[in-house]
Coordinates of C-alpha atoms and ligand atoms in Angstrom, one line a residue:
M73 CA -60.9 297.6 77.1
G74 CA -63.2 296.7 75.2
K75 CA -63.8 295.0 72.3
I76 CA -63.5 297.0 68.9
I77 CA -64.5 295.6 65.2
L78 CA -62.6 297.1 62.8
T79 CA -62.3 296.6 58.7
G80 CA -62.9 298.2 55.4
D81 CA -62.8 297.8 51.5
R82 CA -60.7 299.2 48.9
P83 CA -63.6 301.1 46.5
T84 CA -62.1 300.5 43.5
G85 CA -65.6 298.6 42.6
K86 CA -69.0 296.9 43.3
L87 CA -68.4 294.0 45.8
H88 CA -69.3 290.7 44.8
L89 CA -70.5 286.9 46.5
G90 CA -66.7 286.8 47.5
H91 CA -66.7 289.9 49.1
Y92 CA -69.8 288.6 50.6
V93 CA -68.6 284.8 51.8
G94 CA -65.5 285.9 52.7
S95 CA -66.3 289.1 54.6
L96 CA -69.6 291.5 54.4
R97 CA -71.9 288.2 55.5
R98 CA -69.5 287.8 58.7
R99 CA -70.0 291.2 59.3
V100 CA -73.7 291.8 59.3
E101 CA -73.4 288.6 61.7
L102 CA -71.0 290.2 64.4
Q103 CA -72.9 293.4 64.2
N104 CA -76.3 291.9 64.8
A105 CA -74.8 289.6 67.4
G106 CA -73.8 293.3 69.2
D107 CA -71.1 291.0 71.1
Y108 CA -68.9 294.6 70.9
D109 CA -68.7 297.9 72.3
R110 CA -68.1 299.4 68.5
M111 CA -68.0 298.4 65.1
F112 CA -66.3 300.6 62.1
V113 CA -66.8 300.0 58.5
F114 CA -65.0 302.1 56.4
M115 CA -63.6 302.7 52.5
A116 CA -60.4 302.8 52.3
D117 CA -60.4 305.7 49.4
V118 CA -56.6 306.7 50.2
Q119 CA -55.6 303.2 50.1
A120 CA -57.3 302.9 46.3
L121 CA -55.6 306.4 45.9
T122 CA -51.9 304.6 46.2
D123 CA -52.1 302.6 42.9
N124 CA -54.7 304.8 40.8
A125 CA -52.9 308.1 41.5
D126 CA -54.3 309.2 38.2
N127 CA -57.7 307.8 38.4
P128 CA -59.5 309.6 41.4
E129 CA -62.5 309.7 39.5
K130 CA -63.1 305.5 39.5
I131 CA -63.2 306.1 43.5
R132 CA -65.1 308.6 43.5
Q133 CA -67.8 306.5 41.6
N134 CA -67.0 303.6 43.6
I135 CA -67.6 305.3 46.9
I136 CA -71.4 305.2 46.7
E137 CA -71.4 301.6 45.0
V138 CA -69.8 300.1 47.7
A139 CA -71.6 301.9 50.2
L140 CA -74.9 300.5 48.8
D141 CA -73.2 297.1 48.6
Y142 CA -72.4 297.5 52.7
L143 CA -76.2 299.0 53.6
S144 CA -78.3 296.5 51.5
A145 CA -76.1 293.7 52.9
G146 CA -77.1 294.6 56.1
L147 CA -74.5 297.2 57.5
D148 CA -76.8 299.2 60.0
P149 CA -75.5 302.5 60.5
T150 CA -76.9 302.9 63.9
K151 CA -75.2 299.9 65.1
C152 CA -72.1 300.3 63.4
T153 CA -69.8 303.6 62.2
L154 CA -69.8 303.6 58.3
Y155 CA -66.9 306.0 56.8
I156 CA -64.7 307.3 54.2
Q157 CA -61.0 306.7 55.3
S158 CA -59.6 310.4 53.5
Q159 CA -62.3 311.9 55.8
I160 CA -60.0 311.3 58.9
P161 CA -56.6 313.3 58.6
E162 CA -55.8 311.8 61.6
L163 CA -54.7 308.7 60.0
A164 CA -52.3 310.5 57.6
E165 CA -50.9 311.9 60.8
L166 CA -50.7 308.5 62.6
T167 CA -49.3 307.1 59.3
T168 CA -46.5 309.1 59.9
Y169 CA -45.4 309.0 63.0
L170 CA -45.3 305.1 62.3
M171 CA -43.2 305.3 59.4
N172 CA -40.1 306.5 61.8
I173 CA -40.3 302.8 63.6
V174 CA -40.3 300.6 60.9
S175 CA -37.7 300.1 58.4
V176 CA -37.8 300.0 54.3
S177 CA -36.7 296.3 54.4
R178 CA -39.4 295.3 57.0
V179 CA -42.4 296.8 54.8
Q180 CA -40.3 295.4 51.7
R181 CA -40.8 291.3 53.0
N182 CA -44.6 291.9 53.1
P183 CA -45.8 288.8 50.6
T184 CA -49.5 290.7 49.5
V185 CA -47.6 293.7 48.6
K186 CA -45.2 291.6 46.7
T187 CA -48.1 290.0 44.7
E188 CA -49.6 293.0 44.2
V189 CA -46.3 294.9 43.2
K190 CA -45.9 292.1 40.6
M191 CA -50.2 292.1 39.4
R192 CA -49.8 295.6 38.6
G193 CA -46.5 295.2 36.7
F194 CA -44.5 298.0 38.5
E195 CA -40.8 297.2 38.2
G196 CA -37.9 297.5 40.2
D197 CA -38.3 301.8 41.8
S198 CA -41.1 302.3 39.6
I199 CA -43.1 301.6 42.0
P200 CA -45.5 304.7 43.7
L201 CA -44.1 305.3 47.3
G202 CA -47.5 305.9 48.7
F203 CA -48.5 302.3 47.4
F204 CA -45.0 300.8 49.2
C205 CA -45.9 302.5 52.2
Y206 CA -49.8 301.7 52.3
P207 CA -49.0 298.7 55.1
V208 CA -47.9 301.4 57.5
S209 CA -50.7 303.4 56.1
Q210 CA -52.8 300.2 57.2
A211 CA -51.6 300.1 60.2
A212 CA -52.6 303.4 61.5
D213 CA -56.2 303.0 60.3
I214 CA -56.2 300.2 62.8
A215 CA -54.4 301.9 65.5
A216 CA -56.3 305.3 65.8
F217 CA -59.4 303.0 66.8
K218 CA -57.4 300.7 68.9
A219 CA -59.3 298.2 67.4
T220 CA -59.1 294.7 68.7
T221 CA -60.5 292.5 66.1
I222 CA -59.9 293.0 62.5
P223 CA -62.4 290.6 60.4
A224 CA -60.6 290.1 57.3
G225 CA -58.8 287.6 54.4
E226 CA -55.9 285.6 54.7
D227 CA -54.1 288.1 52.2
Q228 CA -54.8 290.8 55.3
N229 CA -52.3 288.9 57.5
P230 CA -49.0 290.1 57.0
M231 CA -51.1 293.9 57.2
I232 CA -52.2 292.9 60.6
E233 CA -48.6 291.2 61.6
L234 CA -47.3 294.7 61.2
C235 CA -49.6 297.1 62.5
R236 CA -49.2 294.3 65.7
E237 CA -45.5 294.9 65.8
L238 CA -45.7 298.6 65.0
V239 CA -48.1 299.1 67.9
R240 CA -45.5 297.2 70.3
R241 CA -43.1 299.2 69.1
F242 CA -44.9 302.3 69.6
N243 CA -45.6 301.6 73.1
E244 CA -42.2 300.7 73.8
T245 CA -40.6 303.7 72.8
Y246 CA -43.0 305.9 73.9
A247 CA -46.0 304.9 76.0
P248 CA -48.8 302.5 76.1
V249 CA -51.3 303.6 74.1
L250 CA -51.7 301.6 71.3
V251 CA -53.6 298.1 71.3
E252 CA -52.7 295.2 69.1
P253 CA -55.2 293.7 67.3
K254 CA -56.2 290.2 66.3
I255 CA -57.5 289.0 62.5
M256 CA -60.5 287.7 62.7
L257 CA -60.0 285.1 59.7
P258 CA -63.5 283.4 58.0
E259 CA -64.6 280.3 59.3
N260 CA -64.0 278.3 56.5
A261 CA -62.3 277.3 53.5
T262 CA -64.9 278.4 50.8
A263 CA -65.4 281.5 52.5
R264 CA -61.5 282.2 52.4
R265 CA -61.2 282.1 48.9
L266 CA -64.6 281.9 46.5
P267 CA -63.4 280.8 42.9
G268 CA -64.9 282.2 39.7
T269 CA -67.6 281.4 37.7
D270 CA -64.9 280.3 35.3
G271 CA -63.7 278.2 38.2
K272 CA -60.3 279.8 38.6
E273 CA -58.6 280.5 41.9
K274 CA -60.5 283.4 42.9
M275 CA -63.3 285.7 41.9
S276 CA -62.0 289.1 41.1
K277 CA -63.1 291.9 39.1
S278 CA -59.9 291.9 37.0
L279 CA -60.6 288.0 35.8
G280 CA -64.4 289.0 34.6
N281 CA -65.4 285.9 36.5
C282 CA -67.9 287.5 39.5
I283 CA -71.4 287.8 40.7
Y284 CA -72.1 291.3 41.8
L285 CA -74.4 291.5 45.2
S286 CA -76.0 294.1 42.3
D287 CA -76.8 291.7 39.7
D288 CA -80.4 291.3 38.5
K289 CA -82.0 288.2 38.6
D290 CA -81.2 287.7 34.7
T291 CA -77.7 288.9 34.4
V292 CA -77.3 285.9 37.6
W293 CA -78.7 283.2 35.3
Q294 CA -76.7 284.2 32.4
K295 CA -73.5 284.0 34.6
I296 CA -74.4 281.0 36.5
R297 CA -75.7 278.8 33.0
G298 CA -72.2 279.7 31.9
M299 CA -70.1 278.1 34.6
Y300 CA -67.1 276.1 34.9
T301 CA -68.4 272.7 36.0
D302 CA -66.6 269.2 35.5
P303 CA -64.9 268.8 31.9
T304 CA -65.1 265.2 32.2
H305 CA -69.0 265.0 32.9
L306 CA -69.7 265.2 29.4
N307 CA -73.1 262.9 29.4
V308 CA -75.9 263.4 32.3
S309 CA -75.1 259.6 32.9
D310 CA -71.5 260.0 33.3
P311 CA -70.0 260.2 36.8
G312 CA -69.5 263.7 37.6
H313 CA -66.8 265.4 39.8
V314 CA -67.2 268.1 42.7
E315 CA -64.2 268.9 43.3
G316 CA -62.8 271.8 41.6
N317 CA -66.4 271.9 40.0
A318 CA -67.3 275.6 40.7
V319 CA -71.1 274.9 40.5
F320 CA -70.7 272.7 43.9
T321 CA -67.9 275.0 45.8
Y322 CA -70.6 277.6 45.8
L323 CA -73.7 275.5 46.8
D324 CA -71.1 274.5 49.6
A325 CA -70.8 278.0 50.4
F326 CA -74.7 279.2 50.2
S327 CA -76.7 276.5 50.4
T328 CA -79.1 275.4 53.3
D329 CA -81.1 272.7 53.5
Q330 CA -84.0 274.2 53.7
D331 CA -83.0 275.2 50.2
F332 CA -83.1 271.7 49.5
A333 CA -86.2 271.1 50.9
D334 CA -88.2 274.2 48.8
F335 CA -85.9 273.5 45.8
W336 CA -84.9 269.8 45.2
P337 CA -87.0 268.0 47.7
E338 CA -85.5 264.4 46.0
F339 CA -82.1 265.5 48.5
K340 CA -82.5 266.0 52.1
N341 CA -79.1 268.1 51.8
L342 CA -75.9 268.6 49.4
D343 CA -74.3 265.6 50.6
E344 CA -76.8 263.6 49.1
L345 CA -76.5 265.4 45.9
K346 CA -72.8 265.5 46.1
A347 CA -73.3 261.4 46.1
A348 CA -75.7 261.6 43.2
Y349 CA -73.6 263.5 40.8
T350 CA -70.6 261.7 41.8
A351 CA -72.2 258.3 41.3
G352 CA -73.5 259.6 37.4
G353 CA -77.0 260.5 36.4
I354 CA -77.4 264.1 37.3
G355 CA -77.0 267.0 35.0
D356 CA -75.1 269.9 35.0
M357 CA -78.3 272.3 34.1
K358 CA -80.2 271.2 37.0
C359 CA -77.5 271.7 39.3
K360 CA -77.2 275.5 38.0
K361 CA -81.0 276.0 38.1
M362 CA -80.5 275.1 42.0
L363 CA -77.5 277.4 42.5
N364 CA -79.6 279.9 40.7
N365 CA -82.5 279.8 43.3
V366 CA -80.2 279.5 46.4
I367 CA -78.3 282.3 45.0
N368 CA -81.5 284.3 44.9
R369 CA -82.6 283.5 47.5
M370 CA -79.9 285.3 49.4
L371 CA -79.7 288.2 46.8
D372 CA -83.6 289.3 46.9
P373 CA -83.7 290.6 50.4
I374 CA -80.5 292.6 49.7
R375 CA -81.6 293.5 46.3
E376 CA -85.2 294.9 47.7
R377 CA -82.9 297.3 50.2
R378 CA -80.6 298.7 47.5
H379 CA -83.4 299.4 45.3
E380 CA -85.0 301.5 48.6
Y381 CA -81.6 303.0 49.3
E382 CA -81.0 303.9 45.9
Q383 CA -84.3 306.5 46.0
D384 CA -82.7 308.4 48.7
I385 CA -78.5 308.5 47.2
P386 CA -78.1 311.9 49.3
E387 CA -79.3 310.6 52.2
I388 CA -76.1 307.9 52.0
Y389 CA -73.6 310.6 51.5
N390 CA -75.3 312.3 54.8
I391 CA -75.1 308.7 56.6
L392 CA -71.3 308.6 55.4
K393 CA -70.7 312.4 56.8
K394 CA -72.6 311.5 60.0
G395 CA -70.1 308.4 60.5
S396 CA -67.0 310.2 59.4
I397 CA -67.6 312.8 61.5
E398 CA -67.8 309.9 64.5
A399 CA -65.2 308.2 63.7
R400 CA -63.3 311.2 63.4
E401 CA -64.0 311.7 67.1
T402 CA -62.5 308.8 68.3
A403 CA -59.2 309.1 66.1
A404 CA -58.4 312.7 67.1
Q405 CA -58.4 311.4 70.7
T406 CA -56.2 308.5 70.1
M407 CA -54.1 310.9 68.6
D408 CA -54.0 313.6 71.4
E409 CA -52.8 310.5 73.5
V410 CA -49.9 309.6 70.8
R411 CA -48.9 313.4 70.7
K412 CA -48.9 313.1 74.4
A413 CA -46.6 309.8 74.4
M414 CA -44.4 311.5 71.6
Q415 CA -43.8 314.5 74.1
I416 CA -45.3 316.9 70.7
D417 CA -48.0 318.1 73.0
Y418 CA -46.2 321.3 73.2
F419 CA -48.8 323.6 74.2
N420 CA -50.6 321.2 76.6
D421 CA -47.5 321.0 78.3
A422 CA -47.8 323.6 81.1
A423 CA -44.9 321.9 82.8
L424 CA -42.5 322.0 79.5
I425 CA -43.3 325.8 79.4
Q426 CA -42.5 326.3 83.1
Q427 CA -39.2 324.7 82.5
Q428 CA -38.3 326.2 79.4
A429 CA -39.0 329.6 80.9
E430 CA -36.9 328.6 84.2
K431 CA -33.7 327.6 82.0
F432 CA -33.7 330.7 80.0
R433 CA -34.0 332.9 82.8
A434 CA -31.4 331.5 85.1
K435 CA -29.1 331.9 81.9
Ligands
LIG243 N1 -56.3 296.4 52.4 C1 -58.2 296.2 52.8 C2 -58.4 295.7 51.1 O1 -57.3 295.8 50.3 C3 -58.4 297.6 52.9 C4 -58.1 298.1 54.3 C5 -57.6 299.3 54.1 C6 -58.3 297.6 55.3 N2 -57.1 299.6 55.8 C7 -57.9 298.4 56.6 C8 -58.9 296.1 55.9 C9 -57.7 298.1 58.0 C10 -58.7 295.7 57.3 C11 -58.7 296.9 58.4 O2 -59.3 295.0 51.1

């Protein structure tokens, strides 16, 4: 059994720095390391529709935004299969069968879904059934590709856990066809949860505190200039706090020693700057300028690639179409095995036909 990497995003908005440190950067590294047999990255439009049923246009618009984000961040369609969930009907089929081996109460326990239900204000029985069931559909997303490795954030843990359970139950009930996946969490705490520019716990579109991968230089500087720092650091000479200071959290996530050598040689590395800031005498504006340099250095090659891809949008749809056809072949192969294991492959089962013929002939 090979190593199969699979992961995806709901196309409900452009991707931001939180997505980048949390998963996109890792995916590109995994892709380029080449230490896997297949890599699948997809846009979970079916899942996005579970709580956007009345707004398909939003999903439709964001498919291309996310595709541009993927490609400009460095995902390479010759190394990984990029596709759109809805174009793989086998996933819906597998979802249907998996729903038979899970209980309502098991799905209800999912803490991520609970939080999402609260955030969306679904009350009592008003939760759309499709939304309620999306963890099962997500299990199918993974199982249909026999994926072994799911790079994702901590919030996806309950989904992967459910998928593992369903795979085990399927294999026990029918035949050992599916593969139990493992989550691959981001390597450090900052990558797990990047705060917003306002210092709030999480960078999130709904909180309006994001820096997008597609933001231009001016926009990035406006956002960094307005960033939350240390409210007790009123005068430059005051001692500052780096903990809970979003500028420093971002420097933690993004800056390298080379950045210090090039942009702020007074300090060898971030630890030295932190010590000086904590002691007092370092202005917030200087730190923000440093951060601006660091982020632009990181975003510049992404912007360049984006600019190129933007000149040929039809080609992006072609890439996604090719990827979807390729992905579908894999999922269809798994479904052949699934149907056989479930004994619903009637027309391929010559023995069954023979047996039935004899049974009725003997009457
Ligand atoms: N739930 C994921 C998110 O909200 C998207 C997703 C759907 C996914 N299916 C998946 C992620 C399968 C990893 C594997 O971002």
